[in-house]
Coordinates of C-alpha atoms and ligand atoms in Angstrom, one line a residue:
M24 CA -6.7 25.3 14.4
S25 CA -8.0 21.7 14.0
I26 CA -6.2 19.7 11.3
P27 CA -7.4 16.3 10.2
F28 CA -5.0 13.4 9.5
L29 CA -6.4 13.3 5.9
D30 CA -9.1 15.3 4.3
L31 CA -11.2 13.0 2.1
G32 CA -14.0 15.7 2.0
A33 CA -11.9 18.2 0.0
E34 CA -11.3 15.7 -2.9
F35 CA -14.9 14.5 -3.0
A36 CA -16.2 18.1 -2.9
S37 CA -14.2 19.0 -6.0
L38 CA -15.4 15.8 -7.9
R39 CA -19.1 16.0 -6.7
P40 CA -20.8 17.1 -10.0
E41 CA -19.0 14.4 -12.1
L42 CA -19.5 11.8 -9.4
D43 CA -23.3 12.5 -9.2
A44 CA -23.6 12.2 -13.0
V45 CA -21.7 8.9 -13.2
L46 CA -23.6 7.4 -10.2
A47 CA -26.9 8.3 -11.8
D48 CA -25.7 6.7 -15.0
I49 CA -24.8 3.5 -13.2
I50 CA -28.2 3.4 -11.5
D51 CA -29.9 3.8 -14.9
S52 CA -27.7 1.1 -16.5
L53 CA -28.6 -1.5 -13.7
Q54 CA -25.1 -2.9 -14.2
F55 CA -23.5 -3.1 -10.8
I56 CA -20.8 -5.8 -10.8
Q57 CA -17.8 -6.1 -13.2
G58 CA -19.3 -4.2 -16.1
R59 CA -17.9 -1.5 -18.4
H60 CA -16.4 0.7 -15.7
V61 CA -14.3 -2.1 -14.3
K62 CA -13.1 -3.0 -17.8
A63 CA -12.2 0.6 -18.6
F64 CA -10.5 1.1 -15.2
E65 CA -8.4 -2.0 -15.7
A66 CA -7.2 -0.6 -19.0
E67 CA -6.6 2.9 -17.7
F68 CA -4.7 1.8 -14.6
A69 CA -2.6 -0.6 -16.7
A70 CA -1.8 2.4 -19.1
A71 CA -0.9 4.6 -16.1
L72 CA 1.5 2.0 -14.8
S73 CA 2.9 1.1 -18.3
A74 CA 2.0 -2.5 -17.4
P75 CA 0.5 -5.2 -19.6
F76 CA -2.3 -6.5 -17.3
V77 CA -4.5 -5.2 -14.5
V78 CA -7.2 -7.2 -12.8
G79 CA -9.6 -5.4 -10.5
C80 CA -10.8 -7.2 -7.4
S81 CA -12.6 -6.7 -4.1
N82 CA -9.9 -5.1 -1.9
G83 CA -6.1 -5.0 -1.3
T84 CA -6.1 -8.1 0.8
S85 CA -7.9 -10.2 -1.8
A86 CA -5.5 -8.8 -4.4
L87 CA -2.5 -10.2 -2.3
E88 CA -4.2 -13.6 -1.9
L89 CA -5.1 -13.8 -5.6
A90 CA -1.5 -12.8 -6.7
L91 CA 0.3 -15.1 -4.2
E92 CA -1.9 -18.1 -5.3
A93 CA -1.4 -17.3 -9.0
V94 CA 2.4 -17.2 -8.7
G95 CA 2.3 -20.6 -7.2
V96 CA 2.5 -20.1 -3.4
Q97 CA 1.1 -23.3 -1.8
P98 CA 0.6 -24.9 1.7
G99 CA 4.0 -25.7 3.2
D100 CA 5.8 -22.8 1.5
E101 CA 7.7 -20.0 3.2
V102 CA 7.2 -16.5 2.1
I103 CA 9.6 -13.8 3.3
T104 CA 8.1 -10.4 4.1
T105 CA 8.4 -7.5 6.6
A106 CA 6.8 -7.3 10.0
H107 CA 6.6 -3.5 9.7
T108 CA 3.3 -3.4 7.7
F109 CA -0.4 -3.7 7.9
I110 CA -1.5 -7.2 9.0
A111 CA -3.1 -7.9 5.6
T112 CA 0.3 -8.6 4.0
A113 CA 0.8 -11.6 6.3
E114 CA -2.9 -12.6 6.4
A115 CA -2.8 -13.2 2.7
I116 CA 0.3 -15.5 3.0
V117 CA -1.5 -17.5 5.7
A118 CA -4.7 -17.7 3.6
C119 CA -2.6 -19.5 0.9
G120 CA -1.6 -22.1 3.6
A121 CA 2.0 -20.8 3.5
T122 CA 4.1 -19.5 6.4
P123 CA 5.1 -15.8 6.7
V124 CA 8.8 -15.4 7.6
F125 CA 9.6 -11.9 8.9
A126 CA 12.8 -10.2 7.8
D127 CA 14.1 -7.0 9.4
I128 CA 13.9 -3.5 7.8
D129 CA 16.4 -0.9 6.7
P130 CA 16.9 1.7 9.5
L131 CA 16.9 4.6 7.1
S132 CA 14.0 3.8 4.6
H133 CA 12.1 1.3 6.9
T134 CA 11.6 -0.9 3.9
L135 CA 12.5 -4.6 3.6
C136 CA 16.2 -5.2 4.1
P137 CA 17.7 -7.4 1.3
K138 CA 20.5 -8.6 3.6
S139 CA 18.1 -9.7 6.2
V140 CA 16.0 -11.5 3.6
A141 CA 19.1 -13.3 2.3
A142 CA 19.8 -14.7 5.8
L143 CA 16.3 -16.2 6.0
L144 CA 16.3 -18.2 2.7
T145 CA 15.6 -21.9 3.1
P146 CA 14.8 -24.7 0.6
R147 CA 11.1 -24.0 1.4
T148 CA 11.2 -20.3 0.5
R149 CA 8.8 -19.8 -2.4
A150 CA 8.3 -16.1 -2.7
L151 CA 9.2 -12.6 -1.4
V152 CA 6.6 -9.9 -0.6
P153 CA 8.3 -6.5 -0.5
V154 CA 6.0 -3.9 1.0
H155 CA 6.5 -0.3 -0.3
I156 CA 5.6 1.0 3.1
Y157 CA 4.6 4.7 3.4
G158 CA 4.7 4.8 -0.4
T159 CA 8.5 4.4 -0.4
P160 CA 9.7 1.8 -2.9
C161 CA 11.9 -1.1 -1.5
D162 CA 15.3 -1.7 -3.0
M163 CA 13.8 -3.7 -5.9
T164 CA 17.2 -4.1 -7.6
A165 CA 18.7 -6.1 -4.7
L166 CA 15.5 -8.0 -4.0
M167 CA 14.9 -9.0 -7.7
A168 CA 18.6 -10.2 -7.9
L169 CA 18.0 -12.4 -4.8
A170 CA 14.8 -13.7 -6.2
Q171 CA 16.4 -14.6 -9.6
Q172 CA 19.4 -16.3 -7.9
H173 CA 17.1 -18.5 -5.8
G174 CA 14.2 -19.0 -8.2
L175 CA 11.6 -17.1 -6.1
A176 CA 8.4 -15.4 -7.1
V177 CA 8.0 -11.7 -6.1
V178 CA 4.7 -10.1 -5.2
E179 CA 5.0 -6.4 -4.4
D180 CA 2.5 -5.1 -1.9
A181 CA 2.0 -1.6 -3.4
A182 CA -1.2 -0.8 -1.3
Q183 CA 0.5 2.4 -0.2
A184 CA 2.5 3.2 -3.3
H185 CA 0.2 4.1 -6.3
L186 CA 2.5 5.6 -9.0
A187 CA 5.7 5.5 -6.8
R188 CA 8.7 4.6 -9.0
W189 CA 11.9 2.7 -8.6
E190 CA 14.6 3.3 -11.2
G191 CA 11.9 4.7 -13.5
R192 CA 9.6 1.7 -13.2
Y193 CA 6.3 1.9 -11.3
A194 CA 6.0 0.1 -7.9
G195 CA 4.1 -3.0 -8.4
T196 CA 5.3 -3.6 -12.0
I197 CA 8.8 -5.0 -11.2
G198 CA 8.0 -8.4 -9.6
D199 CA 5.9 -11.2 -11.0
A200 CA 2.8 -9.3 -9.7
G201 CA 2.0 -6.2 -7.7
T202 CA -1.1 -5.5 -5.6
F203 CA -3.0 -2.3 -4.8
S204 CA -5.6 -1.3 -2.3
F205 CA -8.2 1.4 -3.1
Y206 CA -9.4 1.6 0.5
P207 CA -10.8 5.2 0.8
G208 CA -7.8 6.6 2.6
K209 CA -5.2 5.4 0.2
N210 CA -3.6 7.8 -2.3
L211 CA -6.1 6.4 -4.9
G212 CA -9.2 5.6 -2.9
A213 CA -12.7 4.3 -3.8
M214 CA -16.0 4.9 -2.1
G215 CA -15.8 1.5 -0.4
D216 CA -13.5 -1.5 -0.7
A217 CA -11.6 -2.2 -3.9
G218 CA -8.2 -3.6 -5.1
A219 CA -6.2 -4.7 -8.1
V220 CA -3.4 -6.9 -9.2
V221 CA -0.9 -5.7 -11.9
T222 CA 1.2 -8.2 -13.7
G223 CA 3.2 -8.7 -16.9
R224 CA 2.5 -12.5 -16.9
A225 CA -0.4 -13.6 -19.0
D226 CA -0.7 -16.9 -17.0
V227 CA -1.0 -14.9 -13.7
E228 CA -3.6 -12.6 -15.2
A229 CA -5.7 -15.5 -16.5
S230 CA -5.6 -17.3 -13.2
I231 CA -6.7 -14.3 -11.2
R232 CA -9.5 -13.5 -13.6
R233 CA -10.8 -17.0 -13.1
V234 CA -10.4 -17.3 -9.3
R235 CA -11.9 -13.9 -8.6
D236 CA -15.2 -14.9 -10.4
H237 CA -16.0 -18.4 -9.0
G238 CA -13.6 -20.2 -11.3
R239 CA -15.8 -19.5 -14.3
S240 CA -14.8 -20.1 -17.9
S241 CA -18.3 -19.0 -19.0
K242 CA -21.5 -18.1 -17.2
Y243 CA -22.5 -21.6 -16.1
L244 CA -19.1 -23.4 -16.4
H245 CA -16.7 -23.5 -13.4
E246 CA -13.3 -25.0 -14.3
I247 CA -12.0 -24.7 -10.7
V248 CA -13.3 -23.9 -7.3
G249 CA -12.9 -20.1 -7.2
R250 CA -14.1 -17.3 -4.9
N251 CA -16.1 -14.1 -5.2
E252 CA -13.5 -11.3 -5.1
R253 CA -14.9 -9.1 -7.9
M254 CA -14.8 -5.3 -8.2
D255 CA -18.0 -3.4 -8.5
E256 CA -19.0 -0.7 -11.0
I257 CA -19.4 2.2 -8.5
Q258 CA -15.8 1.7 -7.2
A259 CA -14.4 1.4 -10.7
A260 CA -16.2 4.6 -11.8
V261 CA -15.0 6.6 -8.8
L262 CA -11.4 5.3 -9.5
R263 CA -11.7 6.4 -13.1
L264 CA -12.6 9.9 -12.1
K265 CA -9.7 10.1 -9.6
L266 CA -7.0 8.5 -11.6
P267 CA -6.2 11.4 -14.0
R268 CA -5.4 13.6 -11.0
L269 CA -3.3 11.1 -9.1
E270 CA 0.2 12.0 -10.4
Q271 CA -0.4 15.7 -9.6
R272 CA -1.7 14.9 -6.2
N273 CA 1.3 12.7 -5.4
A274 CA 3.5 15.6 -6.4
L275 CA 1.7 17.8 -3.9
R276 CA 2.3 15.2 -1.2
R277 CA 6.0 15.2 -2.0
Q278 CA 6.1 19.0 -1.7
H279 CA 4.4 18.9 1.7
R280 CA 6.7 16.1 2.9
D281 CA 9.7 18.3 1.8
Q282 CA 8.4 21.2 3.8
Y283 CA 8.0 19.0 6.9
R284 CA 11.4 17.5 6.4
Q285 CA 13.2 20.9 6.1
R286 CA 11.7 22.2 9.3
L287 CA 11.9 19.0 11.3
A288 CA 15.5 18.2 10.2
A289 CA 16.6 21.7 11.3
A290 CA 15.4 20.7 14.8
G291 CA 17.3 17.4 14.7
F292 CA 14.4 15.1 13.8
Q293 CA 14.8 12.2 11.3
M294 CA 12.2 11.3 8.7
P295 CA 12.6 8.0 6.8
S296 CA 14.7 8.6 3.7
H297 CA 15.2 6.9 0.3
D298 CA 17.9 6.9 -2.3
D299 CA 17.9 8.7 -5.6
R300 CA 16.5 5.7 -7.4
A301 CA 13.2 6.0 -5.7
V302 CA 10.3 8.5 -6.3
P303 CA 7.9 7.9 -3.3
A304 CA 4.1 8.3 -3.3
V305 CA 4.2 9.7 0.2
H306 CA 1.1 7.9 1.4
L307 CA 2.3 8.6 4.9
C308 CA 4.5 11.3 6.3
V309 CA 6.5 9.7 9.1
V310 CA 8.9 11.2 11.6
E311 CA 10.8 9.5 14.4
C312 CA 10.9 10.7 18.0
A313 CA 11.9 9.3 21.4
N314 CA 8.6 10.1 23.2
R315 CA 6.2 9.1 20.5
D316 CA 3.1 8.2 22.6
E317 CA 3.4 11.5 24.5
V318 CA 3.6 13.4 21.3
L319 CA 0.6 11.5 19.8
E320 CA -1.5 12.4 22.9
A321 CA -0.4 16.1 22.8
L322 CA -1.3 16.4 19.1
K323 CA -4.7 14.8 19.7
V324 CA -5.4 17.2 22.6
G325 CA -4.3 20.1 20.2
G326 CA -6.8 19.0 17.6
I327 CA -4.2 17.5 15.2
G328 CA -4.9 14.1 13.6
A329 CA -1.8 12.0 13.8
G330 CA -1.4 8.2 13.6
V331 CA 1.1 5.4 14.1
H332 CA 2.0 3.0 11.3
Y333 CA 2.5 0.6 13.0
P334 CA 2.9 0.4 16.8
V335 CA 2.9 -3.4 17.0
P336 CA 5.1 -5.3 14.5
L337 CA 3.5 -8.4 13.0
H338 CA 5.9 -10.9 14.8
L339 CA 4.6 -9.5 18.1
Q340 CA 0.9 -9.5 17.3
P341 CA -1.1 -12.0 19.3
A342 CA -2.4 -13.6 16.0
M343 CA 1.2 -14.1 14.7
R344 CA 3.5 -14.4 17.6
H345 CA 3.9 -18.1 17.2
L346 CA 5.4 -17.6 13.7
G347 CA 8.3 -15.3 14.7
G348 CA 11.3 -15.3 17.0
G349 CA 9.7 -13.1 19.6
E350 CA 10.9 -9.9 21.2
G351 CA 14.4 -8.9 20.2
S352 CA 14.4 -11.0 17.0
L353 CA 13.9 -8.0 14.7
P354 CA 15.8 -5.1 16.4
V355 CA 15.4 -2.4 13.7
T356 CA 11.6 -3.2 13.2
E357 CA 11.0 -3.1 17.0
R358 CA 12.9 0.2 17.5
V359 CA 11.1 1.8 14.6
A360 CA 7.7 0.6 15.8
Q361 CA 8.3 2.5 19.1
R362 CA 9.5 5.7 17.4
V363 CA 7.4 6.3 14.3
L364 CA 4.6 8.9 14.2
S365 CA 2.6 9.7 11.0
L366 CA 1.8 13.4 10.6
P367 CA -1.2 14.8 8.7
I368 CA -0.6 14.8 5.0
F369 CA -3.0 15.3 2.1
P370 CA -2.7 17.2 -1.2
E371 CA -4.9 20.1 -0.2
M372 CA -2.8 20.9 2.9
T373 CA -1.8 24.5 3.3
D374 CA 1.5 25.9 4.4
E375 CA -0.3 27.4 7.4
Q376 CA -1.5 23.9 8.4
I377 CA 2.0 22.4 8.0
T378 CA 3.5 25.2 10.2
A379 CA 0.9 24.6 12.9
V380 CA 1.6 20.8 12.9
V381 CA 5.4 21.4 13.1
S382 CA 5.1 23.8 16.0
A383 CA 2.8 21.6 17.9
F384 CA 5.2 18.7 17.3
L385 CA 8.3 20.6 18.3
A386 CA 6.7 21.8 21.5
V387 CA 6.7 18.2 22.9
A388 CA 8.8 15.9 20.8
R389 CA 12.4 14.7 21.6
P390 CA 14.6 13.3 18.8
Ligands
PLP23 C1 -4.3 -1.1 3.1 C2 -3.2 -2.1 3.0 C3 -3.5 -3.5 2.7 C4 -4.9 -4.0 2.6 O1 -5.8 -3.4 1.7 P1 -7.3 -3.5 1.9 O2 -7.9 -2.9 0.7 O3 -7.7 -2.8 3.2 O4 -7.7 -5.0 2.0 C5 -2.5 -4.3 2.5 N1 -1.2 -3.9 2.7 C6 -0.9 -2.7 3.0 C7 0.6 -2.3 3.2 C8 -1.9 -1.7 3.2 O5 -1.5 -0.5 3.6

């Protein structure tokens, strides 16, 4: 049995008739950039998150850049984040002229460790970027308390955490701003690149609307030097079709993750956990093992799509090594990077498929 890491085809097949109709409608309208679908998606996603403002943009990386800039991150500032994330998190900090400072992660949840963050604060610290990695919300209670004590802005990287919740509030809506990616493989995925920023701050919203569209205040007037980071109509229309199903699909991911956890825990394997305050979006289904690379290879040979998120932490990446303390400086992050394996997970997964993945995994893996 061959099992993909994720099955985008299944979701698109079920949406195909509606998708064909809306695409034909967009072609007829000849409105391709930032039109009625973008406007409607912004309103619908804001309602889904119970948040005041959503601004659509070109991708999750530009969402981070727009948000960091809008909350006041400037050249010379330090921004504390995690090294256990996709490189875009730190790229956006660098794009603002600021310096990423990497804190360690919690060994159980793999999210940003508030104690490690506290130890890295300096007078130059301007903002925190918690990443809800795998779709697991960070301890936002502790991180927001730190931010308030020290006057820091908080931009949540919720690229993997659409509709995840922390103490009843949606991931991305707790800090000054939150950012989403709609890269096709994310829990809410477009048919190309797209992203969004969510915020409760009207000043942040206004700033992002202007910067994403060439600093415009009207068609031919440019108040500031902006950029082109707009969302297009096709992406917004696809997202509008998928959004109403998202909560249900996340629930299926949680069920599948629980199935995996039961069977793997019985064999002595640990999956990252979270406390009762968190409802994760389970973007990734991660398990730890001692011989990760061997297991990855064996699964591949057996036709099972697995992945590693992420094998090289950012402070050890060639592009960012000069920023961090080198090998040994983030012991939990470094240990986790060597042990994590992401198993196939997607809403349409069957019990038979989960059973096949578990037995292929258990045949080679050591805890
Ligand atoms: C996907 C992702 C991004 C970047 O999003 P793009 O849409 O690919 O630019 C940023 N942060 C994290 C944690 C991600 O998983």
